[in-house]
PDB file of C-alpha atoms and ligand atoms in Angstrom:
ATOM      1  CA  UNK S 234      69.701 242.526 318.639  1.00 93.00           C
ATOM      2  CA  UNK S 235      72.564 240.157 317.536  1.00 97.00           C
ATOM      3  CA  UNK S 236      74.210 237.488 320.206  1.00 97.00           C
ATOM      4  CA  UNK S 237      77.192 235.034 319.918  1.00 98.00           C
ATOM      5  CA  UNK S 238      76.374 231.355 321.969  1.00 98.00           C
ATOM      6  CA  UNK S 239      76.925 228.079 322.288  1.00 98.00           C
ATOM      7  CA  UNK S 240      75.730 225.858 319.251  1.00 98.00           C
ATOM      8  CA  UNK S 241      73.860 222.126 320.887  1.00 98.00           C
ATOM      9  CA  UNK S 242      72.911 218.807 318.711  1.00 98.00           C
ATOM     10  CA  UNK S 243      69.747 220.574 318.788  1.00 98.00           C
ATOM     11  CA  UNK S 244      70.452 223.360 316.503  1.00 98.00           C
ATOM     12  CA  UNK S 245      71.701 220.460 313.872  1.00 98.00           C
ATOM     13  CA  UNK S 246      68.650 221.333 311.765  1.00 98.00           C
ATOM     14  CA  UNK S 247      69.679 224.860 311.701  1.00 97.00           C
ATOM     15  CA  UNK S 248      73.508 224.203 311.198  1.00 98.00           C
ATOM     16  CA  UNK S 249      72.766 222.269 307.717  1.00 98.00           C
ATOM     17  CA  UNK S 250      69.693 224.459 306.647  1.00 97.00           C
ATOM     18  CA  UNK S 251      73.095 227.356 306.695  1.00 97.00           C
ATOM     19  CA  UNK S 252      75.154 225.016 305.408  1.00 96.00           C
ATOM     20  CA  UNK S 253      72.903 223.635 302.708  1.00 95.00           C
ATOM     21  CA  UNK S 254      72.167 227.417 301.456  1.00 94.00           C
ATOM     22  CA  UNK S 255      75.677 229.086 301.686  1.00 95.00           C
ATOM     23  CA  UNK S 256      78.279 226.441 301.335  1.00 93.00           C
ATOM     24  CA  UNK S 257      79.585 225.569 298.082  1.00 92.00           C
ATOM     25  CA  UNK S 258      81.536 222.518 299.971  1.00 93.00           C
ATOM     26  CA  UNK S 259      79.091 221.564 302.882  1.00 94.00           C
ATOM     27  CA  UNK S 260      80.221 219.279 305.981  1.00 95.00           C
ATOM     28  CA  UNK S 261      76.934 217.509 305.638  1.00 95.00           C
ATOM     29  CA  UNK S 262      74.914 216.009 309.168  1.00 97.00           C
ATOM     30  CA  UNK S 263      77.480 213.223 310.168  1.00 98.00           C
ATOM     31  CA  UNK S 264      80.366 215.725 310.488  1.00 97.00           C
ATOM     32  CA  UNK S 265      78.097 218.854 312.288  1.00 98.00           C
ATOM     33  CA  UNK S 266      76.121 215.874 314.297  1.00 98.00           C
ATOM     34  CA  UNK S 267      80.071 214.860 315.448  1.00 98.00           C
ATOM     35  CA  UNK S 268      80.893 218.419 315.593  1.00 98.00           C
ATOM     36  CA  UNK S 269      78.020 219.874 317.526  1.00 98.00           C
ATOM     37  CA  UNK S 270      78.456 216.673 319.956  1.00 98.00           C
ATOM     38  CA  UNK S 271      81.976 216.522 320.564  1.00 98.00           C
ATOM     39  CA  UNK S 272      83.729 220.145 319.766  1.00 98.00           C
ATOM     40  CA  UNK S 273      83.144 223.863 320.498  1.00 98.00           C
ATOM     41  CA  UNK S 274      80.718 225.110 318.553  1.00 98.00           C
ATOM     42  CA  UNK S 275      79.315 229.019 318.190  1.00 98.00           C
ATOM     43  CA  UNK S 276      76.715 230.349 316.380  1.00 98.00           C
ATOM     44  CA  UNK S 277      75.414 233.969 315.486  1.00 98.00           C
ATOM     45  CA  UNK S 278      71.913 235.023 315.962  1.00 98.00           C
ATOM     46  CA  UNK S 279      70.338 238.209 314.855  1.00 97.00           C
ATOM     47  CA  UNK S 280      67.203 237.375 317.144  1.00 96.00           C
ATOM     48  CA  UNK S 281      65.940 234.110 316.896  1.00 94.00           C
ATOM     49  CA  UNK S 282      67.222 233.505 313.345  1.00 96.00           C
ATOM     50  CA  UNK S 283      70.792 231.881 313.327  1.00 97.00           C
ATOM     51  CA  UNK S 284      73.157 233.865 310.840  1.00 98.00           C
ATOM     52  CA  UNK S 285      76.642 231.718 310.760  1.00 98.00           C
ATOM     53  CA  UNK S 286      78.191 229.212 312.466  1.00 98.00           C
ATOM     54  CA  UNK S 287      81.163 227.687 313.667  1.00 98.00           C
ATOM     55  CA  UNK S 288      83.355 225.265 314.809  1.00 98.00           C
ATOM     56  CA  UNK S 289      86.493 224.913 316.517  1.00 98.00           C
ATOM     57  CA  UNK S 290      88.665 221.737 318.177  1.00 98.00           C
ATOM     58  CA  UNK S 291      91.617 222.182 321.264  1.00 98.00           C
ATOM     59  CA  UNK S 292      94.480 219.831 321.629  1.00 98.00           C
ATOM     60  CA  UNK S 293      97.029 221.493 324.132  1.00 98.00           C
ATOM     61  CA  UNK S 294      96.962 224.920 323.143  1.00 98.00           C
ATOM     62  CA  UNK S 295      96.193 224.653 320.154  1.00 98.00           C
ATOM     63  CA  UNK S 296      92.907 225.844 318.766  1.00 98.00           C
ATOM     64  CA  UNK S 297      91.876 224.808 315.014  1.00 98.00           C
ATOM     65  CA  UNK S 298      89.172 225.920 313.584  1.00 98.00           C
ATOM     66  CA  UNK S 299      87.341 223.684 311.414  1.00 98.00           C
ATOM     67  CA  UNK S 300      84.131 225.520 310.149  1.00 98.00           C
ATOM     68  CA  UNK S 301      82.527 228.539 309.533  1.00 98.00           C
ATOM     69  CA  UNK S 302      79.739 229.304 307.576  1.00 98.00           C
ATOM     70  CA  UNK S 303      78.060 233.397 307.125  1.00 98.00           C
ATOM     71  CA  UNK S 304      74.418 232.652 305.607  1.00 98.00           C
ATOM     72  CA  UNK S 305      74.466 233.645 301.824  1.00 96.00           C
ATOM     73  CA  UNK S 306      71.845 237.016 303.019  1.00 95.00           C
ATOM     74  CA  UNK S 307      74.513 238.311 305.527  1.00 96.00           C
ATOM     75  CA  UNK S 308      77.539 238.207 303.785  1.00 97.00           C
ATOM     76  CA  UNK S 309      80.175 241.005 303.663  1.00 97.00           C
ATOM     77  CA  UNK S 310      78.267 242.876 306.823  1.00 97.00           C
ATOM     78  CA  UNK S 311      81.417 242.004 308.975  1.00 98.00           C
ATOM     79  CA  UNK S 312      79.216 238.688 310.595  1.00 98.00           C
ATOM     80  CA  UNK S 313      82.072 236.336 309.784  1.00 98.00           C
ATOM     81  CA  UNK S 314      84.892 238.306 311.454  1.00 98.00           C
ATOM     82  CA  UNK S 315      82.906 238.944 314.565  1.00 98.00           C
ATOM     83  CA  UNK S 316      81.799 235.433 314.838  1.00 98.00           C
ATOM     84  CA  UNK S 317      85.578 234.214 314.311  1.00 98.00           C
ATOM     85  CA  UNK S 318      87.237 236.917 316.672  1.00 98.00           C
ATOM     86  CA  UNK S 319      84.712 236.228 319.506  1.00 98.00           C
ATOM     87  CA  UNK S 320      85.267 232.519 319.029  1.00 98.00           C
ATOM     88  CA  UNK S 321      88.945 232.932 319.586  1.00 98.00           C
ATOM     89  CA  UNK S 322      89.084 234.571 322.241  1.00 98.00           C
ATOM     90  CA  UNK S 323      86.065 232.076 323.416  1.00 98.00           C
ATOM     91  CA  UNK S 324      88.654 228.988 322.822  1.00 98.00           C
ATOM     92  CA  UNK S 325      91.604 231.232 324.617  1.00 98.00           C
ATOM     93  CA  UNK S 326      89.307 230.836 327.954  1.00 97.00           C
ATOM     94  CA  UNK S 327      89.859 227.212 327.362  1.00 97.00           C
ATOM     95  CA  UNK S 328      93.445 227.487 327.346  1.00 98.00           C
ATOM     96  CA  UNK S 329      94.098 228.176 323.093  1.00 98.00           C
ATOM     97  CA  UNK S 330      97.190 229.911 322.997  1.00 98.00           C
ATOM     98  CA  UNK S 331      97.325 229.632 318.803  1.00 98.00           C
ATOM     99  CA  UNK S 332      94.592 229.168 315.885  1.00 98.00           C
ATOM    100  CA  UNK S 333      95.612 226.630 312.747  1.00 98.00           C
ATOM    101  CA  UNK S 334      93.405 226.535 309.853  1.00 98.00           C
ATOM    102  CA  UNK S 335      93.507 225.346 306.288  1.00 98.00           C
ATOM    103  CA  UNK S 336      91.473 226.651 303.431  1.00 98.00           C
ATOM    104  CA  UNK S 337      91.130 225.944 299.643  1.00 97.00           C
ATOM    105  CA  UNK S 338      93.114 227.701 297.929  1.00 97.00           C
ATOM    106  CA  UNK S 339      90.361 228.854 295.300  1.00 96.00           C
ATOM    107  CA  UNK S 340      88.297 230.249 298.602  1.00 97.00           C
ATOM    108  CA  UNK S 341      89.694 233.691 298.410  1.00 98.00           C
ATOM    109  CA  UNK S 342      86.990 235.582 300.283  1.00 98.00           C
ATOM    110  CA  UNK S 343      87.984 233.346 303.256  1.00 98.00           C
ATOM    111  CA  UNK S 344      91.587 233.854 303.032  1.00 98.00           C
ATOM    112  CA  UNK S 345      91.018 237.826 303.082  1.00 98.00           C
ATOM    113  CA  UNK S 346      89.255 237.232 306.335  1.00 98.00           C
ATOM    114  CA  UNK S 347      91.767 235.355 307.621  1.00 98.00           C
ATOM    115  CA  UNK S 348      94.822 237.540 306.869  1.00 98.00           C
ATOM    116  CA  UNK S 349      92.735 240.654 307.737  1.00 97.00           C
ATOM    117  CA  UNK S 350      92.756 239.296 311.292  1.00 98.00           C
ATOM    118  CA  UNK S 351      96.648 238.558 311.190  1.00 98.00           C
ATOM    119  CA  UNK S 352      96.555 234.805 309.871  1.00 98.00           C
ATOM    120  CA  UNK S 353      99.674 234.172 307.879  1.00 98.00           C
ATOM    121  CA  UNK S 354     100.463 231.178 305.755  1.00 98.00           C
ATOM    122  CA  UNK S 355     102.372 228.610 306.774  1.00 98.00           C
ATOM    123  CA  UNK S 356     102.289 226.378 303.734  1.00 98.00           C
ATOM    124  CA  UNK S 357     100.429 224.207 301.603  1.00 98.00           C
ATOM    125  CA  UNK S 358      99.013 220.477 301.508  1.00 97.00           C
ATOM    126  CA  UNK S 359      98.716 219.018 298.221  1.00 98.00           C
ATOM    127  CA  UNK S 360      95.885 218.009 296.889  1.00 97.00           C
ATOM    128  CA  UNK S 361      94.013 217.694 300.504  1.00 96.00           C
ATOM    129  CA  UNK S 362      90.531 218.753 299.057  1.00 95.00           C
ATOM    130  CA  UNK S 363      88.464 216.144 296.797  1.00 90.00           C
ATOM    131  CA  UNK S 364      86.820 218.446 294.070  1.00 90.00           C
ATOM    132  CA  UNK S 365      85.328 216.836 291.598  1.00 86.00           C
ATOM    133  CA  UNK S 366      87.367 214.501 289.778  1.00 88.00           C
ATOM    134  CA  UNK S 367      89.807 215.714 291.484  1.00 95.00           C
ATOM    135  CA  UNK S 368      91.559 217.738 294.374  1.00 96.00           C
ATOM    136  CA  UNK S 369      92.626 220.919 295.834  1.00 97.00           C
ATOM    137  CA  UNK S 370      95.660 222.444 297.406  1.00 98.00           C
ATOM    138  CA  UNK S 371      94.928 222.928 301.030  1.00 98.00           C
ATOM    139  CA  UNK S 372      96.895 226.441 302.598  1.00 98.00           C
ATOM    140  CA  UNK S 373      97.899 226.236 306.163  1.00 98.00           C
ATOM    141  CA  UNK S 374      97.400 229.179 308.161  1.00 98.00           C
ATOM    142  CA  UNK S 375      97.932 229.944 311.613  1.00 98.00           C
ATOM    143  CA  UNK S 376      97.502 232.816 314.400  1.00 98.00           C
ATOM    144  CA  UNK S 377      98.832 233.380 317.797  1.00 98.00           C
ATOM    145  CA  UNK S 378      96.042 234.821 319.947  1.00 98.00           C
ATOM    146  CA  UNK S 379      94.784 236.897 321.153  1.00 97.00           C
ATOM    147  CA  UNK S 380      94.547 237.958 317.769  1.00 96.00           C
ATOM    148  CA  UNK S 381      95.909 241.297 317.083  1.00 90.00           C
ATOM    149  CA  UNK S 382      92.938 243.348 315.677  1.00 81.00           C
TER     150      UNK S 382
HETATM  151  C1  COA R 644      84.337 233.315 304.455  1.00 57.79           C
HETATM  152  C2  COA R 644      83.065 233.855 305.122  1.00 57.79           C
HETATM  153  C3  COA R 644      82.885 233.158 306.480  1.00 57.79           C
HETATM  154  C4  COA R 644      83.247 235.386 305.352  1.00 57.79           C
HETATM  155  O1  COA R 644      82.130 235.863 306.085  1.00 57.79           O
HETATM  156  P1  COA R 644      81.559 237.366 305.893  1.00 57.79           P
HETATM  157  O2  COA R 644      80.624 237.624 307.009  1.00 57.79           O
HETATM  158  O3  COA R 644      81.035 237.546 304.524  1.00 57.79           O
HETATM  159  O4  COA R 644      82.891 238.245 306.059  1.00 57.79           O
HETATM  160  P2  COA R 644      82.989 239.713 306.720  1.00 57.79           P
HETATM  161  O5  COA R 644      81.866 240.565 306.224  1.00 57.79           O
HETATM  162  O6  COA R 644      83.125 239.578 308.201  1.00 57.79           O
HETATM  163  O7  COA R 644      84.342 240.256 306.077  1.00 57.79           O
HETATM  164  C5  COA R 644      85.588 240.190 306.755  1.00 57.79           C
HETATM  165  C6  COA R 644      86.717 240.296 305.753  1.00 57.79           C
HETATM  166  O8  COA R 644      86.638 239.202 304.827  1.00 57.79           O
HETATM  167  C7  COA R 644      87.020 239.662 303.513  1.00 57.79           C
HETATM  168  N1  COA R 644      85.881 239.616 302.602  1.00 57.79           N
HETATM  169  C8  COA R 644      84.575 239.483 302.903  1.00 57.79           C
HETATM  170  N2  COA R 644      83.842 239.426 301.765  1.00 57.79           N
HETATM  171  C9  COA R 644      84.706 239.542 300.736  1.00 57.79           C
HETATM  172  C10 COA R 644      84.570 239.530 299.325  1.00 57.79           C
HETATM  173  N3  COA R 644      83.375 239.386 298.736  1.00 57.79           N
HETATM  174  N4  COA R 644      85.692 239.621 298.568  1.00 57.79           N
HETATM  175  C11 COA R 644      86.917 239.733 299.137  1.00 57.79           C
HETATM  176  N5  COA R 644      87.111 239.756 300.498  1.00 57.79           N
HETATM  177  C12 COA R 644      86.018 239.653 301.277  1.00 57.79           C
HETATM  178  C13 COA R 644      87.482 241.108 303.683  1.00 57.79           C
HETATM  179  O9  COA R 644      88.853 241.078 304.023  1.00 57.79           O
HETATM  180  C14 COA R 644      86.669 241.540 304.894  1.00 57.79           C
HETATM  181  O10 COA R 644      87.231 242.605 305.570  1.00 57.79           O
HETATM  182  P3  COA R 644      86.788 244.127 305.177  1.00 57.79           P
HETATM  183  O11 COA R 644      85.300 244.154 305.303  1.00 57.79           O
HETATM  184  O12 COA R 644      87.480 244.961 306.184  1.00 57.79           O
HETATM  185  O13 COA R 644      87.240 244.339 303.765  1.00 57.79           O
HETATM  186  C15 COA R 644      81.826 233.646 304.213  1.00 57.79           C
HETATM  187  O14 COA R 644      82.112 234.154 302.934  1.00 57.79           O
HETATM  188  C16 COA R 644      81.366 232.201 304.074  1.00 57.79           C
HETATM  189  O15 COA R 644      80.573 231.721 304.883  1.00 57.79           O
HETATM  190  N6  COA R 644      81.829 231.494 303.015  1.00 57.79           N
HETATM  191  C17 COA R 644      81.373 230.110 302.713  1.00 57.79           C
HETATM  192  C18 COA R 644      81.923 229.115 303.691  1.00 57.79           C
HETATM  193  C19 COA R 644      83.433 229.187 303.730  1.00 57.79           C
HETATM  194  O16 COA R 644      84.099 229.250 302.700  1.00 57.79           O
HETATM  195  N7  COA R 644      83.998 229.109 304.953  1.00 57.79           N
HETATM  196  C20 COA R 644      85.442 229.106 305.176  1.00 57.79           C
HETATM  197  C21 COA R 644      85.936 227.691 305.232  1.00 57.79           C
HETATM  198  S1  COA R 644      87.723 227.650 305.444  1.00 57.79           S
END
């Protein structure tokens, strides 16, 4: 039985044990302690084991989304685009009218999610990603919702 809910400060364990496993480029506990305190945050649970989580931020009506991690064990099973399309239309109750995202541009399993659910790219930020010694074009995507999928 699989669910879609609310993430609280106390699933901050949880959110970095994910995070720790299947992120190459993890948030770390200051910014999912800020998150999980101060944004929207969703998480999917196949029982009582959390499977992905995410984040997302409002100002006026626009929605971005800031994280979202699939645990390494669940990948490619379609968790990530449920988890993103319920969360958007989660943040649309709240008034989101539009969803603005940027990604690296090496992540390309994340930008075939994204385009898959009608994200197109709106451009790129230089060099907005420390990686290693040095950085990593940021692209800019956005989606008016509801998304069309
Ligand atoms: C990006 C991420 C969330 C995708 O989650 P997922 O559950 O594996 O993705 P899904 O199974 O829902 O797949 C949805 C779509 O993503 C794309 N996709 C998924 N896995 C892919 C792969 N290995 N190669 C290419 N495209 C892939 C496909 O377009 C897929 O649609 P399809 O199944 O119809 O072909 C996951 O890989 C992840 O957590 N990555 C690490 C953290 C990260 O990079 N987050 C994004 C930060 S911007």
């Amino acid at each position: 039985m699989t669910r879609i809910a609310m993430l609280g400060i106390h699933h901050l364990e949880q959110c970095l044990l994910i995070e720790t496993r299947s992120d190459p480029h993890p948030w770390g506990r200051v910014n999912w302690l800020r998150s999980l305190r101060d944004d929207h945050c969703l998480g999917y649970w196949q029982g009582d084991e959390l499977l992905a989580i995410s984040a997302y931020t409002l100002v006026l009506d626009d929605v971005s989304l800031l994280n979202i991690v699939v645990d390494n064990d669940c990948r490619g099973s379609g968790v990530g685009r449920r988890l993103l399309t319920e969360g958007l239309e989660w943040m649309q109750q709240f008034g989101g009218a539009r969803c603005l995202l940027e990604v690296r541009v090496s992540n390309t399993v994340a930008r075939a999610l994204y385009s898959k659910l009608g994200f197109v790219e709106d451009g790129i930020r230089k060099k907005y990603y420390p990686l290693g010694d040095g950085h990593e074009d940021a692209i800019l995507m956005s989606a008016d919702l509801p998304l069309l999928v």
